[in-house]
Every structure is written in C-alpha cells, then in structure tokens.
Amino acid sequence: MTMKQKFGLGCALLGAIGLTSAADAAEQITFVSQGGAYQQAQTVAILDPSAKKLGITINQDSIPDAWPAIKTQVGSGKPIWDVVDTPTGNCLRGGEQGLIEKLDFSKIPNGAAMPEAYRSPYSVSYEFYSSVLAYSQKAFPKDAPNSWADFWDVKKFPGRRALRNHPFATLEAALMADGVAPDKLYPLDVDRAFKKLEEIKPHITVWWTSGAQSAQLLNDGEVDMEMAWNGRVSAVAKEGAKVTFTYNQGILQSTSLCILKGAPNLETAVKFLNAAVDPVHQANLPLHIDYGPGNPKAFETGVIKAERAAQLPSEPANAAKQALMSYAWWSSSAGEAAEKRWASFMQK
Amino acid sequence: MLALVSPALLVILALIVLPVGWLAWQSIYHDGFTLENYRRVFTEDVYWRSFALTFEISLAVTAIALLLGYPVAYLANSVPKGWSILILSLVVLPFWTSVLVRAYAWLALLQRSGVINQFLRYLDVISEPLALVHNTFGTVVATVHILLPFMVLPLYATMQKIPNDLMQAGASLGASPSLTFMRVFLPLSLPGVLAGCTMVFVLCLGFYITPELLGGGRTVMVSMLVSRNVELYNQFGAASAVAVVLLISVVAIFFIVSRFVSLDRVLGQK
C-alpha cells in the first residue's frame, strides 16, 4: 500500500466512524429507572413500544436512588444518562439546582394535555402510587380502620402499628388524622403534624425504611396496620396474606420523567418523553404492575378494563378520595426544613 | 529499603490516603471553605445521641462477645486437635454467610411469629409474644452473632501460645485449677482479650445493615447517619463530616489502647 492509499483508507475509516457515531447519537437514549419488577413492567408496557414507534434504541440502567448519581454526573460536566424515572421531588429540586433540563412542552404534546398538577417545568408524571392505610383482615375482621383518624385511635382499634421512617406522606397522614381535609393540606402545618405524630409515636412498633420491609411486616403479622405503598400491599395479598388497604385518605404520589442537564441525546430524549406519556403506552403499564398511569387520559383509551381501573391509585374515582402530594411544597425551604426536623423527631 | 517498600506505599496511598483525604476535603469544602458540616455534627443533639447510642451498643456487643467468646476459645484450646478444629469451624462457618442473610435469619427467629416466640408460647412460658426485634435488643443479638468470630479467633491464637508447662508448674506448686487459671492463664491471655475487644468494638462502630433491619427505625447508629445525611443535605460533605468524626474516634481509641499495650500485640502476632 502506498502512502497515499493508506491516507485514503484512513480517511474513509475515520469518515465511517464519524458517520456511524453520528447516526447512533441521533437514535439512542439511556433511560434510568429503579430496577426490579417495576422496570421490567415498564420495559414491556412503555419502553419497547416507544422505541419501536420512534425507531430509536433505548439503553437501560437502573439504580435505587438516582439523586446522588444525577448530582455527580451533571457535576462532572459529562452526563451519560438522558432520561431518569425518579420521585418527582428530585426533578424539581434538580431543576432548581441546574441539574435538570427545562422542558419545552410544545414538543411534548402528550404531556401538555395532562392536568397541570401532574407536570412541572422540569418533569412530567410517569406513574402513580399511593401511601395507603393497610391492615390485616385477621386483626380487624369486621370493623376495619378506614381513615388516619382511625389509625390514630388506639382505643377503638388496638393493635401494633408501623409508619414509614420518612416525613413524606407521614406528615400529611398526621394532619388528616387531626381533621385537615385532603385538599387543604398545603402548605403543611408542620408543627401541628409533628404534635399529632408525638401522640401516635409510643404505639408505633416499627418505623420502616424500605417498601419490602413494610410488606414483610404486614405479611408476617409483625404489625396489624400500617402506612404502606398500595402495590406492596396488593402483592402480598396476591400471595395469599389476609391483608388489604383503603384508598380513603391515601396520599397520591408519583415518579416523573426528567432529562439530565446537558444530556448527550437531548432531542431524542424529548421525543421519548412524549412517547412515554402517550395515553396508550401509559394504559399498558397497569396491565403488568399495580401502579397507575401518570397520564389520566390512559383511562379513556379502553385498554384498562373497568374492573382493573378500580384497583389503581390514579383512577379518577380513587384519586378523588385521596390527597395529591405537593412536591413543590416538599422541595420548598419549608419542606426541606420539615425533612430535617424528622431526624430529631425520630431520635427523641 | 525504600525501593522495596515503595510499591506497598503506593498502594496504601492510592487505596487509603487519597480516598480518605478526598473525604475529609469534601467535608470542609463546598463552594468555598466551610465548617457548617462540623458545626452541625457538634451542635445538633441528633448527632451526639447517635454517637452515644453507637458507643453504647458497641460496648455492650463487645462485652457480650467476650463473655461468650472466651469460654469457646478456651474450650477450643484445651481439647484435642480434632475437636478444636470442629469448634473453630462452627465459629467460622456462619462467618462465611452474608451479613444480610444472617440479619434476615435473626429477623425470622426473633419476630412475633418467629421460632423463639412460638416455642415459648408452646411451652406456655408467655401468653403474648415478646418484643425481641425491631429494637436495640434485636440489633445487639444479631451484631454479637456476626462479630463473634472476631473475638474467638484472636483469643484462640493467643491462648495457643501460652505454654502448657506454666500451668503444670502452677499445679505442681500446689495451686488449684481455678487459681492457676486466675493467676497464670488469664493474665497471659489478656493481649488476646484486648485484640478481640478492639476488633469487635471498632467493627461494631461502623455497622449498618443490622441496625437498619433489626432496629425498628429507632436504633440510629452513626453509619445510618451517614446515609441519612446524603439524603437530607444532598451533598456528600455533610456525610463526610460524620464519617471523619467517626474515623477520628476510632483512631483515638487505638491511641488509648496503645498506651496500655503495644499495638503490635493487638494487631499482630508478637
């Protein structure tokens, strides 16, 4: 090979590499979720159909808590993830700290059509779950607790109790137990909530830290009633445990999709966001797991049967019985102060 | 000499000095120099409560592990070789099981519907299940079990080196077995006691999974504070400060121990 030929071949190779990498960049994103059965369900229900529709490749990664990784990735200036499915509060906080891209909803028509409470400048609701009052049917065969006031009523409903070791939803429940209406919770009266929590504290056997732990506590009969996530309770019930829950006064929570600041495939990521909240894709999700669609239009597609819809936290009639968590309040300075106060409440 | 040890020094530098230095740096530098993280650790009572609880639990675990471990090591030392191998394997076998698995096993044993409560109810000793777990008690029980090998093995190693002649000499001079034990064997085994206690105590200070799973949410040890600080303050500095204070406490303990006995004896085999 002459020098010239070598040079030519080199150029061709370089060109080819340039071309393929340019093509790849336009066609793929890296999507991050929380793993397990949940990520499997969304792969079948949402990710695969979205990839097919858009003709893109969706690479997946999973992490239980995305927040520290978002911080380090964006902080390093070279994020490798594009889209993250994470509790909505992370998207808001990240948006304020310049870690999350601001969304242009004119490019996300499916998101723009969703109720305003279900989206923020940085995120769009992806799926709903609920912090509900769950109980053992063995311990309460007839008169079952049906509100947070009942949960606090240790005389009428004697039994062992558990709450989540976290202020999210717990403060809301305390206020509802104290008579605050579900739609009048925010801004939370933090002092009143902690005062009410002091009342129930001596009767709490376990302050659980993981969803799996909460399910186990109820399943093993360690506690008779507790606050738990609806999907965890129904999973245990399906396995034959005599446990159930009520959506009455549940606290409706969501994870949202958001895009990392400076994401390597920003444009594709925005296209994906729109496809991910497409009503039909969203309607697929509850066919595979006990979470509700983030886009309420999913209930109008006819994909979810009425019987199934009635079990889901975000089904309109169920949603009406519950309080919608305000992530905007929790990521405000008052919310952050309440979160810090939790640590000293627990150790006193 | 320096040329010989330099690879080892490099490894120590890369694996220990740099990460720990980076950790310490994080705790004082966040958009400029700050002592805020340390102010929090030293002024908010959440922290000292947690440090106090961690030291209390570690002391209790160490004391219980010593009470349980000493007789085991003594027995392993005084029986014929084959038996001592059996005893030591029984000590070491659970050591090869994941800490997580052992924590869950204790949960299964200790909870309301667990084996122990059911057995006690079957015997009619109790009418209501005892609260054995989701509290400090459960945490201590499981931690002792997990750390016991770290007590038994140094004790056994030390006892192995106590010459049998000394005991025989004591006996031939007319001392009863308990007197030879108290006056000869026990003092000679003290370096092993100190080594075992130091190991167990220091390891216990950093326990995370066990109190998290068996503590019921109230048993907040320092390691749990570290993770909580990352969550709460969204910066590693807050967690680093807690870690640095714990590290300094451990170094201080080693320093105090070294005043009473040579550290070589605690950690090495001299």
Coordinates of C-alpha atoms in Angstrom, one line a residue:
Chain A
M1 CA 0.0 0.0 0.0
T2 CA 1.4 3.4 -0.9
M3 CA 1.4 6.3 1.4
K4 CA -1.5 7.9 -0.5
Q5 CA -3.6 4.7 -0.4
K6 CA -3.0 4.4 3.3
F7 CA -4.1 8.0 3.8
G8 CA -7.2 7.4 1.7
L9 CA -8.2 4.3 3.7
G10 CA -7.6 6.2 6.9
C11 CA -9.9 9.0 5.8
A12 CA -12.6 6.5 4.8
L13 CA -12.3 4.7 8.1
L14 CA -12.5 8.0 10.0
G15 CA -15.4 9.0 8.0
A16 CA -17.2 5.8 8.6
I17 CA -16.6 6.0 12.3
G18 CA -17.9 9.6 12.3
L19 CA -21.0 8.6 10.3
T20 CA -22.0 5.7 12.5
S21 CA -21.4 7.6 15.7
A22 CA -23.5 10.5 14.4
A23 CA -26.3 8.0 13.4
D24 CA -26.1 6.3 16.8
A25 CA -26.2 9.6 18.7
A26 CA -29.5 10.5 16.9
E27 CA -31.1 7.2 17.5
Q28 CA -30.5 6.2 21.1
I29 CA -31.0 7.3 24.6
T30 CA -30.1 6.0 28.0
F31 CA -33.0 5.5 30.3
V32 CA -32.7 5.0 34.0
S33 CA -35.3 3.6 36.4
Q34 CA -35.4 1.8 39.7
G35 CA -35.0 -1.8 38.5
G36 CA -36.8 -4.9 39.6
A37 CA -40.3 -5.9 38.7
Y38 CA -41.2 -2.3 38.1
Q39 CA -38.6 -1.7 35.4
Q40 CA -39.5 -5.0 33.7
A41 CA -43.1 -3.9 33.6
Q42 CA -42.3 -0.6 32.1
T43 CA -40.0 -2.1 29.5
V44 CA -42.8 -4.2 28.2
A45 CA -45.5 -1.6 28.6
I46 CA -43.8 1.6 27.6
L47 CA -40.1 1.4 26.6
D48 CA -40.4 -1.2 23.9
P49 CA -43.4 0.3 22.2
S50 CA -41.9 3.8 22.4
A51 CA -38.6 2.6 20.9
K52 CA -40.5 0.9 18.1
K53 CA -42.7 3.9 17.4
L54 CA -39.8 6.3 17.3
G55 CA -37.3 3.9 15.7
I56 CA -34.7 4.5 18.5
T57 CA -32.7 2.3 20.8
I58 CA -33.3 2.7 24.5
N59 CA -30.4 1.6 26.6
Q60 CA -31.4 0.9 30.2
D61 CA -29.7 1.4 33.5
S62 CA -31.2 1.1 37.0
I63 CA -30.4 2.5 40.4
P64 CA -32.5 2.5 43.6
D65 CA -31.9 6.2 44.3
A66 CA -30.9 8.2 41.3
W67 CA -30.3 11.5 43.1
P68 CA -26.6 11.2 44.1
A69 CA -25.8 9.9 40.6
I70 CA -27.6 12.8 38.9
K71 CA -25.6 15.2 41.0
T72 CA -22.2 13.6 40.3
Q73 CA -22.9 13.0 36.6
V74 CA -24.1 16.6 35.9
G75 CA -21.5 18.0 38.3
S76 CA -18.7 16.3 36.3
G77 CA -20.0 18.0 33.1
K78 CA -20.3 14.8 31.1
P79 CA -23.6 13.1 32.0
I80 CA -24.1 9.6 30.4
W81 CA -27.7 9.3 31.2
D82 CA -30.5 11.0 29.3
V83 CA -33.9 10.3 30.9
V84 CA -34.5 9.4 34.5
D85 CA -37.6 8.0 36.2
T86 CA -37.3 9.3 39.7
P87 CA -39.6 10.6 42.5
T88 CA -41.0 14.0 41.3
G89 CA -39.3 15.9 44.1
N90 CA -35.9 15.0 42.7
C91 CA -36.9 16.5 39.3
L92 CA -38.0 19.8 40.9
R93 CA -35.0 20.1 43.2
G94 CA -32.7 19.2 40.3
G95 CA -34.4 21.8 38.2
E96 CA -33.7 24.5 40.8
Q97 CA -30.1 23.4 41.1
G98 CA -29.5 23.4 37.4
L99 CA -29.1 19.6 37.2
I100 CA -32.3 19.0 35.1
E101 CA -33.3 20.4 31.7
K102 CA -36.2 22.7 31.5
L103 CA -38.9 21.1 29.2
D104 CA -40.4 22.7 26.1
F105 CA -44.0 21.3 26.3
S106 CA -44.7 22.4 22.7
K107 CA -42.5 19.4 21.8
I108 CA -44.3 17.2 24.3
P109 CA -48.0 17.5 23.3
N110 CA -49.0 14.4 25.3
G111 CA -47.5 16.0 28.4
A112 CA -49.1 19.4 27.6
A113 CA -52.5 17.7 27.6
M114 CA -52.1 16.4 31.1
P115 CA -53.5 18.2 34.1
E116 CA -51.2 21.0 35.3
A117 CA -50.8 19.4 38.8
Y118 CA -49.2 16.4 37.0
R119 CA -46.3 18.2 35.5
S120 CA -43.7 20.8 36.3
P121 CA -41.3 22.9 34.1
Y122 CA -38.8 20.1 34.6
S123 CA -40.8 17.0 34.6
V124 CA -43.9 15.1 33.6
S125 CA -45.7 12.5 35.8
Y126 CA -44.9 9.0 34.7
E127 CA -46.7 6.7 37.1
F128 CA -48.7 7.0 40.3
Y129 CA -48.6 5.1 43.6
S130 CA -50.2 5.8 46.8
S131 CA -49.3 5.7 50.5
V132 CA -52.3 4.0 51.9
L133 CA -53.7 2.7 55.2
A134 CA -53.2 -1.1 55.0
Y135 CA -54.3 -3.6 57.6
S136 CA -54.5 -7.2 58.5
Q137 CA -58.0 -8.7 58.0
K138 CA -57.2 -11.2 60.7
A139 CA -56.7 -8.5 63.2
F140 CA -59.8 -6.5 62.0
P141 CA -62.3 -9.0 60.7
K142 CA -65.3 -6.7 61.0
D143 CA -64.6 -3.1 61.9
A144 CA -61.6 -2.1 59.9
P145 CA -59.8 1.2 60.2
N146 CA -60.8 3.4 57.3
S147 CA -59.1 6.8 57.9
W148 CA -56.0 8.2 59.5
A149 CA -58.2 9.3 62.5
D150 CA -58.9 5.5 62.9
F151 CA -55.2 4.8 62.7
W152 CA -54.5 7.2 65.5
D153 CA -57.4 5.8 67.5
V154 CA -55.6 3.2 69.6
K155 CA -58.6 2.6 71.9
K156 CA -61.1 1.7 69.1
F157 CA -58.5 -0.1 67.0
P158 CA -56.0 -1.7 69.4
G159 CA -53.1 -3.3 67.6
R160 CA -49.5 -2.9 66.5
R161 CA -48.7 -0.2 64.0
A162 CA -46.0 0.8 61.6
L163 CA -45.2 4.0 59.7
R164 CA -42.6 4.9 57.2
N165 CA -39.4 6.4 58.7
H166 CA -39.7 9.4 56.4
P167 CA -41.8 12.6 56.6
F168 CA -43.2 12.2 53.1
A169 CA -46.9 11.3 53.4
T170 CA -46.4 10.7 57.1
L171 CA -46.9 14.4 57.9
E172 CA -49.9 14.5 55.5
A173 CA -51.5 11.5 57.3
A174 CA -51.0 13.1 60.7
L175 CA -52.7 16.3 59.6
M176 CA -55.6 14.3 58.1
A177 CA -55.9 12.4 61.4
D178 CA -56.1 15.8 63.1
G179 CA -59.0 16.7 60.9
V180 CA -57.4 18.6 58.0
A181 CA -59.3 18.0 54.7
P182 CA -57.2 16.2 52.0
D183 CA -57.4 19.1 49.6
K184 CA -56.5 21.7 52.3
L185 CA -53.2 20.2 53.4
Y186 CA -50.7 22.5 51.7
P187 CA -48.8 24.4 52.9
L188 CA -48.4 21.8 55.6
D189 CA -48.8 22.9 59.2
V190 CA -45.6 21.2 60.2
D191 CA -45.8 22.0 64.0
R192 CA -49.3 20.6 64.1
A193 CA -48.3 17.5 62.2
F194 CA -45.4 16.7 64.5
K195 CA -47.5 17.3 67.5
K196 CA -50.0 14.8 66.2
L197 CA -47.2 12.3 65.4
E198 CA -46.0 12.6 69.0
E199 CA -49.4 11.2 70.0
I200 CA -49.0 8.0 68.0
K201 CA -45.3 7.6 68.4
P202 CA -45.4 5.3 71.5
H203 CA -47.7 3.0 69.6
I204 CA -45.5 2.6 66.6
T205 CA -43.7 -0.7 66.7
V206 CA -41.6 -0.3 63.6
W207 CA -40.6 2.7 61.5
W208 CA -39.9 1.0 58.2
T209 CA -37.3 2.2 55.7
S210 CA -37.9 0.1 52.6
G211 CA -41.0 -1.0 50.7
A212 CA -40.0 -4.6 51.0
Q213 CA -39.8 -4.3 54.8
S214 CA -43.3 -2.8 55.0
A215 CA -44.7 -5.7 53.0
Q216 CA -42.9 -8.2 55.2
L217 CA -44.1 -6.6 58.4
L218 CA -47.8 -7.0 57.4
N219 CA -47.3 -10.4 55.9
D220 CA -45.6 -11.8 59.0
G221 CA -48.1 -10.3 61.4
E222 CA -45.5 -8.1 63.0
V223 CA -48.0 -5.3 62.7
D224 CA -51.7 -5.1 62.4
M225 CA -51.9 -1.9 60.5
E226 CA -49.5 0.4 58.7
M227 CA -48.9 3.0 56.1
A228 CA -47.6 1.3 53.0
W229 CA -47.5 1.7 49.2
N230 CA -50.5 0.2 47.5
G231 CA -48.5 -2.0 45.1
R232 CA -46.7 -3.6 48.0
V233 CA -49.9 -4.5 49.9
S234 CA -51.6 -5.9 46.8
A235 CA -48.5 -8.0 46.0
V236 CA -48.6 -9.6 49.5
A237 CA -52.4 -10.1 49.2
K238 CA -51.9 -11.9 45.9
E239 CA -49.6 -14.3 47.6
G240 CA -52.4 -15.2 50.0
A241 CA -51.8 -13.0 53.0
K242 CA -55.1 -11.8 54.6
V243 CA -54.3 -8.1 54.2
T244 CA -55.9 -5.2 52.4
F245 CA -55.9 -1.5 52.2
T246 CA -58.2 1.5 51.6
Y247 CA -57.6 4.4 49.2
N248 CA -59.6 6.6 51.5
Q249 CA -57.2 9.4 52.5
G250 CA -54.3 7.8 50.7
I251 CA -51.6 10.1 49.7
L252 CA -51.1 10.0 45.9
Q253 CA -47.5 10.2 44.9
S254 CA -45.8 10.0 41.6
T255 CA -42.5 9.4 39.9
S256 CA -41.8 11.6 37.0
L257 CA -39.6 11.6 33.9
C258 CA -36.9 14.3 33.7
I259 CA -33.9 14.9 31.5
L260 CA -30.4 15.5 32.8
K261 CA -28.9 18.9 32.1
G262 CA -26.6 18.5 29.1
A263 CA -27.9 15.0 28.3
P264 CA -25.9 13.5 25.4
N265 CA -29.1 12.8 23.4
L266 CA -31.3 15.7 24.3
E267 CA -33.5 15.8 21.3
T268 CA -34.2 12.1 21.2
A269 CA -34.9 12.3 24.9
V270 CA -37.6 14.9 24.5
K271 CA -39.2 12.8 21.7
F272 CA -39.1 9.8 24.1
L273 CA -40.7 11.8 26.9
N274 CA -43.6 12.5 24.6
A275 CA -44.0 8.8 23.6
A276 CA -43.6 7.6 27.2
V277 CA -46.7 9.6 28.4
D278 CA -48.7 8.6 25.3
P279 CA -52.1 7.5 26.7
V280 CA -52.0 4.1 25.1
H281 CA -48.4 3.3 26.3
Q282 CA -49.4 4.6 29.7
A283 CA -52.5 2.4 29.7
N284 CA -50.3 -0.6 29.1
L285 CA -48.4 -0.2 32.4
P286 CA -51.2 -1.3 34.9
L287 CA -51.6 -4.5 32.8
H288 CA -48.2 -5.5 34.2
I289 CA -47.9 -4.0 37.6
D290 CA -50.1 -2.4 40.3
Y291 CA -49.2 1.2 39.6
G292 CA -51.5 3.8 38.0
P293 CA -50.7 5.6 34.7
G294 CA -49.3 9.1 35.1
N295 CA -51.4 10.4 32.2
P296 CA -55.1 10.2 33.2
K297 CA -56.1 10.0 29.5
A298 CA -55.0 6.4 29.7
F299 CA -58.3 5.6 31.4
E300 CA -60.1 6.8 28.3
T301 CA -58.3 4.5 25.9
G302 CA -60.3 1.4 26.7
V303 CA -57.1 -0.6 27.3
I304 CA -57.7 -0.8 31.0
K305 CA -60.8 -2.7 31.9
A306 CA -63.2 -1.0 34.4
E307 CA -62.5 -3.8 37.0
R308 CA -58.8 -3.2 36.8
A309 CA -59.1 0.6 36.8
A310 CA -61.0 0.4 40.1
Q311 CA -57.8 -1.1 41.7
L312 CA -55.5 1.7 40.6
P313 CA -54.4 4.7 42.7
S314 CA -54.8 7.3 39.9
E315 CA -58.2 6.1 38.6
P316 CA -60.3 9.3 38.8
A317 CA -62.8 8.0 41.5
N318 CA -59.9 6.6 43.6
A319 CA -57.8 9.8 43.1
A320 CA -60.8 11.8 44.3
K321 CA -60.7 10.1 47.7
Q322 CA -57.0 10.9 48.2
A323 CA -54.7 13.8 48.7
L324 CA -52.3 14.6 45.9
M325 CA -48.8 15.1 47.3
S326 CA -47.3 18.6 46.6
Y327 CA -43.7 18.0 45.6
A328 CA -43.5 21.7 45.0
W329 CA -44.1 22.2 48.7
W330 CA -41.7 19.5 49.8
S331 CA -38.9 20.9 47.7
S332 CA -39.5 24.4 49.1
S333 CA -37.4 25.6 52.0
A334 CA -40.3 24.9 54.4
G335 CA -40.5 21.3 53.1
E336 CA -36.7 20.8 53.4
A337 CA -36.8 22.1 57.0
A338 CA -39.6 19.7 57.8
E339 CA -37.5 16.8 56.3
K340 CA -34.5 17.8 58.5
R341 CA -36.8 18.0 61.6
W342 CA -37.8 14.4 61.1
A343 CA -34.3 13.1 62.1
S344 CA -34.6 14.8 65.6
F345 CA -38.2 13.7 65.9
M346 CA -37.2 10.1 65.4
Q347 CA -34.4 10.1 68.0
K348 CA -36.2 11.9 70.8
Chain B
M1 CA 14.8 -0.3 51.7
L2 CA 12.7 2.5 50.3
A3 CA 12.8 0.9 46.9
L4 CA 11.4 -2.3 48.3
V5 CA 8.5 -0.8 50.2
S6 CA 7.6 1.8 47.6
P7 CA 5.0 -0.4 45.8
A8 CA 3.3 -1.1 49.1
L9 CA 3.4 2.6 49.9
L10 CA 1.8 3.5 46.5
V11 CA -1.0 1.0 47.1
I12 CA -1.7 2.5 50.5
L13 CA -1.6 6.0 49.1
A14 CA -4.0 5.1 46.2
L15 CA -6.4 3.0 48.2
I16 CA -6.4 4.6 51.6
V17 CA -4.8 8.0 51.9
L18 CA -6.3 9.5 48.7
P19 CA -9.9 8.5 49.2
V20 CA -9.9 9.3 52.9
G21 CA -8.2 12.7 52.1
W22 CA -10.8 13.4 49.5
L23 CA -13.5 12.5 52.0
A24 CA -12.1 14.9 54.5
W25 CA -11.7 17.6 51.9
Q26 CA -15.4 17.2 50.9
S27 CA -16.4 17.8 54.5
I28 CA -14.8 21.3 54.6
Y29 CA -15.0 22.4 51.1
H30 CA -18.3 23.1 49.3
D31 CA -18.3 26.2 47.1
G32 CA -15.6 27.6 49.4
F33 CA -14.3 26.7 52.8
T34 CA -17.0 25.8 55.3
L35 CA -17.2 24.4 58.8
E36 CA -21.0 24.2 58.6
N37 CA -21.0 20.4 58.4
Y38 CA -18.9 20.1 61.6
R39 CA -21.0 22.7 63.3
R40 CA -24.0 20.5 62.7
V41 CA -22.3 17.4 64.0
F42 CA -21.1 19.1 67.2
T43 CA -24.2 21.3 68.0
E44 CA -27.2 19.3 67.0
D45 CA -28.2 16.7 69.6
V46 CA -29.4 14.3 66.9
Y47 CA -25.7 13.6 66.2
W48 CA -24.5 13.1 69.7
R49 CA -27.5 11.0 70.6
S50 CA -26.5 8.8 67.7
F51 CA -22.8 8.7 68.6
A52 CA -23.7 7.9 72.2
L53 CA -26.0 5.1 71.2
T54 CA -23.4 3.7 68.8
F55 CA -20.8 3.6 71.5
E56 CA -23.2 2.1 74.0
I57 CA -24.2 -0.6 71.6
S58 CA -20.6 -1.3 70.6
L59 CA -19.6 -1.6 74.3
A60 CA -22.5 -4.0 75.0
V61 CA -21.7 -6.1 71.9
T62 CA -18.0 -6.2 72.9
A63 CA -18.8 -7.3 76.5
I64 CA -21.3 -10.0 75.4
A65 CA -19.0 -11.2 72.7
L66 CA -16.1 -11.5 75.2
L67 CA -18.3 -13.4 77.7
L68 CA -19.5 -15.8 75.0
G69 CA -16.2 -16.0 73.1
Y70 CA -13.7 -16.5 75.9
P71 CA -15.1 -19.9 77.0
V72 CA -15.4 -21.0 73.4
A73 CA -11.8 -20.1 72.7
Y74 CA -10.7 -21.7 76.0
L75 CA -12.5 -24.9 75.1
A76 CA -11.1 -25.0 71.6
N77 CA -7.6 -24.5 73.1
S78 CA -7.9 -27.2 75.7
V79 CA -9.4 -30.1 73.8
P80 CA -7.5 -32.4 71.4
K81 CA -6.7 -31.1 67.9
G82 CA -9.6 -32.7 66.0
W83 CA -12.2 -31.3 68.4
S84 CA -10.7 -27.8 68.3
I85 CA -10.9 -27.8 64.5
L86 CA -14.6 -28.7 64.8
I87 CA -15.3 -26.0 67.4
L88 CA -13.4 -23.4 65.3
S89 CA -15.2 -24.4 62.1
L90 CA -18.5 -23.9 63.9
V91 CA -17.4 -20.4 64.9
V92 CA -16.1 -19.6 61.4
L93 CA -18.9 -21.2 59.3
P94 CA -21.5 -18.6 59.8
F95 CA -18.8 -16.0 59.2
W96 CA -18.8 -17.1 55.5
T97 CA -22.5 -16.3 55.2
S98 CA -23.6 -12.9 54.0
V99 CA -24.3 -10.4 56.8
L100 CA -27.6 -9.6 55.1
V101 CA -28.7 -13.3 55.2
R102 CA -27.8 -13.5 58.9
A103 CA -29.7 -10.4 59.7
Y104 CA -32.8 -11.7 58.0
A105 CA -32.3 -15.1 59.7
W106 CA -32.4 -13.3 63.1
L107 CA -35.5 -11.5 62.0
A108 CA -37.1 -14.8 61.3
L109 CA -36.0 -16.2 64.6
L110 CA -36.9 -13.2 66.8
Q111 CA -40.1 -11.7 65.4
R112 CA -43.6 -12.1 66.9
S113 CA -44.4 -15.1 64.8
G114 CA -40.8 -16.3 64.9
V115 CA -39.4 -19.6 66.1
I116 CA -38.4 -18.4 69.6
N117 CA -41.7 -16.7 70.4
Q118 CA -43.7 -19.6 69.1
F119 CA -41.7 -22.0 71.1
L120 CA -42.1 -20.0 74.3
R121 CA -45.8 -19.8 73.7
Y122 CA -46.0 -23.5 73.0
L123 CA -44.3 -24.1 76.4
D124 CA -46.8 -21.6 78.0
V125 CA -44.0 -19.5 79.3
I126 CA -45.5 -16.4 77.8
S127 CA -49.0 -15.5 76.7
E128 CA -48.1 -12.6 74.5
P129 CA -45.2 -12.6 72.1
L130 CA -42.1 -10.8 73.4
A131 CA -40.7 -7.8 71.6
L132 CA -37.4 -9.3 70.7
V133 CA -36.7 -7.4 67.5
H134 CA -37.2 -4.0 65.9
N135 CA -35.4 -2.6 68.9
T136 CA -31.9 -2.3 70.4
F137 CA -32.1 -5.8 71.8
G138 CA -32.6 -7.4 68.4
T139 CA -29.8 -5.3 67.0
V140 CA -27.4 -6.3 69.8
V141 CA -28.2 -10.0 69.5
A142 CA -27.6 -10.2 65.7
T143 CA -24.5 -8.0 65.9
V144 CA -22.9 -10.2 68.6
H145 CA -23.5 -13.2 66.4
I146 CA -22.0 -11.6 63.4
L147 CA -18.9 -10.3 65.2
L148 CA -18.2 -13.3 67.5
P149 CA -15.6 -14.8 65.2
F150 CA -13.5 -11.6 65.5
M151 CA -13.4 -12.3 69.3
V152 CA -12.9 -16.0 69.3
L153 CA -10.1 -16.2 66.7
P154 CA -7.6 -13.7 68.3
L155 CA -8.4 -15.2 71.7
Y156 CA -7.7 -18.7 70.4
A157 CA -4.5 -17.5 68.7
T158 CA -3.2 -16.0 71.9
M159 CA -4.2 -19.0 74.1
Q160 CA -2.4 -21.3 71.7
K161 CA 0.8 -19.6 72.5
I162 CA 0.5 -19.9 76.3
P163 CA 2.9 -22.7 77.2
N164 CA 1.2 -25.6 78.9
D165 CA 4.3 -26.0 81.1
L166 CA 3.4 -22.9 83.0
M167 CA 0.0 -24.3 84.0
Q168 CA 1.7 -27.6 85.0
A169 CA 4.2 -25.6 87.0
G170 CA 1.4 -23.8 88.8
A171 CA -0.3 -27.1 89.6
S172 CA 2.9 -28.8 90.8
L173 CA 3.4 -25.9 93.2
G174 CA 0.0 -26.7 94.7
A175 CA -2.4 -24.3 93.1
S176 CA -5.9 -25.4 92.4
P177 CA -7.0 -25.4 88.7
S178 CA -9.1 -22.2 89.2
L179 CA -6.1 -20.5 90.9
T180 CA -3.7 -21.3 88.0
F181 CA -6.3 -20.1 85.6
M182 CA -6.7 -16.8 87.5
R183 CA -3.1 -16.2 88.3
V184 CA -1.4 -17.7 85.2
F185 CA -3.6 -18.3 82.2
L186 CA -5.9 -15.3 82.4
P187 CA -3.2 -12.6 82.6
L188 CA -1.3 -14.3 79.7
S189 CA -4.5 -14.3 77.6
L190 CA -5.1 -10.6 78.1
P191 CA -3.4 -9.5 74.9
G192 CA -5.9 -11.7 73.0
V193 CA -8.8 -10.3 75.0
L194 CA -7.7 -6.8 74.1
A195 CA -7.2 -7.7 70.5
G196 CA -10.6 -9.3 70.2
C197 CA -12.3 -6.5 72.1
T198 CA -10.7 -3.8 69.9
M199 CA -11.6 -5.7 66.7
V200 CA -15.2 -6.2 67.7
F201 CA -15.7 -2.7 69.1
V202 CA -14.3 -0.9 66.1
L203 CA -16.2 -3.1 63.6
C204 CA -19.4 -2.6 65.5
L205 CA -19.0 1.2 65.4
G206 CA -19.5 1.0 61.6
F207 CA -22.4 -1.4 61.5
Y208 CA -25.1 -0.5 59.1
I209 CA -27.3 -3.3 57.7
T210 CA -28.0 -5.0 61.0
P211 CA -29.3 -1.9 62.9
E212 CA -31.1 -0.8 59.8
L213 CA -33.0 -4.1 59.5
L214 CA -33.4 -5.1 63.2
G215 CA -33.5 -1.7 64.9
G216 CA -37.1 -0.8 64.1
G217 CA -36.1 2.6 62.9
R218 CA -35.2 3.9 66.3
T219 CA -31.7 2.4 66.6
V220 CA -29.9 5.1 64.6
M221 CA -26.2 4.2 64.5
V222 CA -23.6 6.5 63.1
S223 CA -23.3 4.7 59.8
M224 CA -27.1 5.3 59.3
L225 CA -26.5 9.0 59.9
V226 CA -24.0 9.0 57.1
S227 CA -26.6 7.7 54.5
R228 CA -29.3 10.0 56.0
N229 CA -27.0 13.0 55.6
V230 CA -26.5 12.4 51.9
E231 CA -30.3 12.1 51.5
L232 CA -31.1 15.2 53.7
Y233 CA -28.5 17.7 52.6
N234 CA -27.9 16.5 49.1
Q235 CA -24.2 16.8 49.4
F236 CA -21.5 14.4 50.3
G237 CA -19.8 16.9 52.7
A238 CA -22.5 16.5 55.3
A239 CA -22.0 12.8 55.3
S240 CA -18.2 13.1 55.1
A241 CA -18.1 15.2 58.3
V242 CA -19.9 12.4 60.2
A243 CA -17.5 9.8 58.7
V244 CA -14.5 11.9 59.6
V245 CA -15.6 12.3 63.2
L246 CA -16.2 8.5 63.5
L247 CA -12.7 7.9 61.9
I248 CA -11.1 10.2 64.4
S249 CA -12.9 8.5 67.3
V250 CA -11.6 5.1 66.1
V251 CA -8.0 6.4 65.8
A252 CA -8.3 7.9 69.3
I253 CA -9.5 4.5 70.6
F254 CA -6.5 2.8 69.0
F255 CA -4.2 5.5 70.5
I256 CA -5.7 5.0 74.0
V257 CA -5.4 1.2 73.7
S258 CA -1.8 1.6 72.5
R259 CA -1.0 3.4 75.8
F260 CA -1.8 0.2 77.7
V261 CA -0.5 -2.4 75.4
S262 CA 1.7 -2.5 72.3
L263 CA -0.4 -2.2 69.1
D264 CA 1.8 -4.9 67.6
R265 CA 0.4 -7.2 70.1
V266 CA -3.2 -6.2 69.4
L267 CA -3.0 -6.4 65.7
G268 CA 0.0 -8.7 65.0
Q269 CA 1.2 -12.0 66.3
K270 CA 4.2 -11.0 68.5

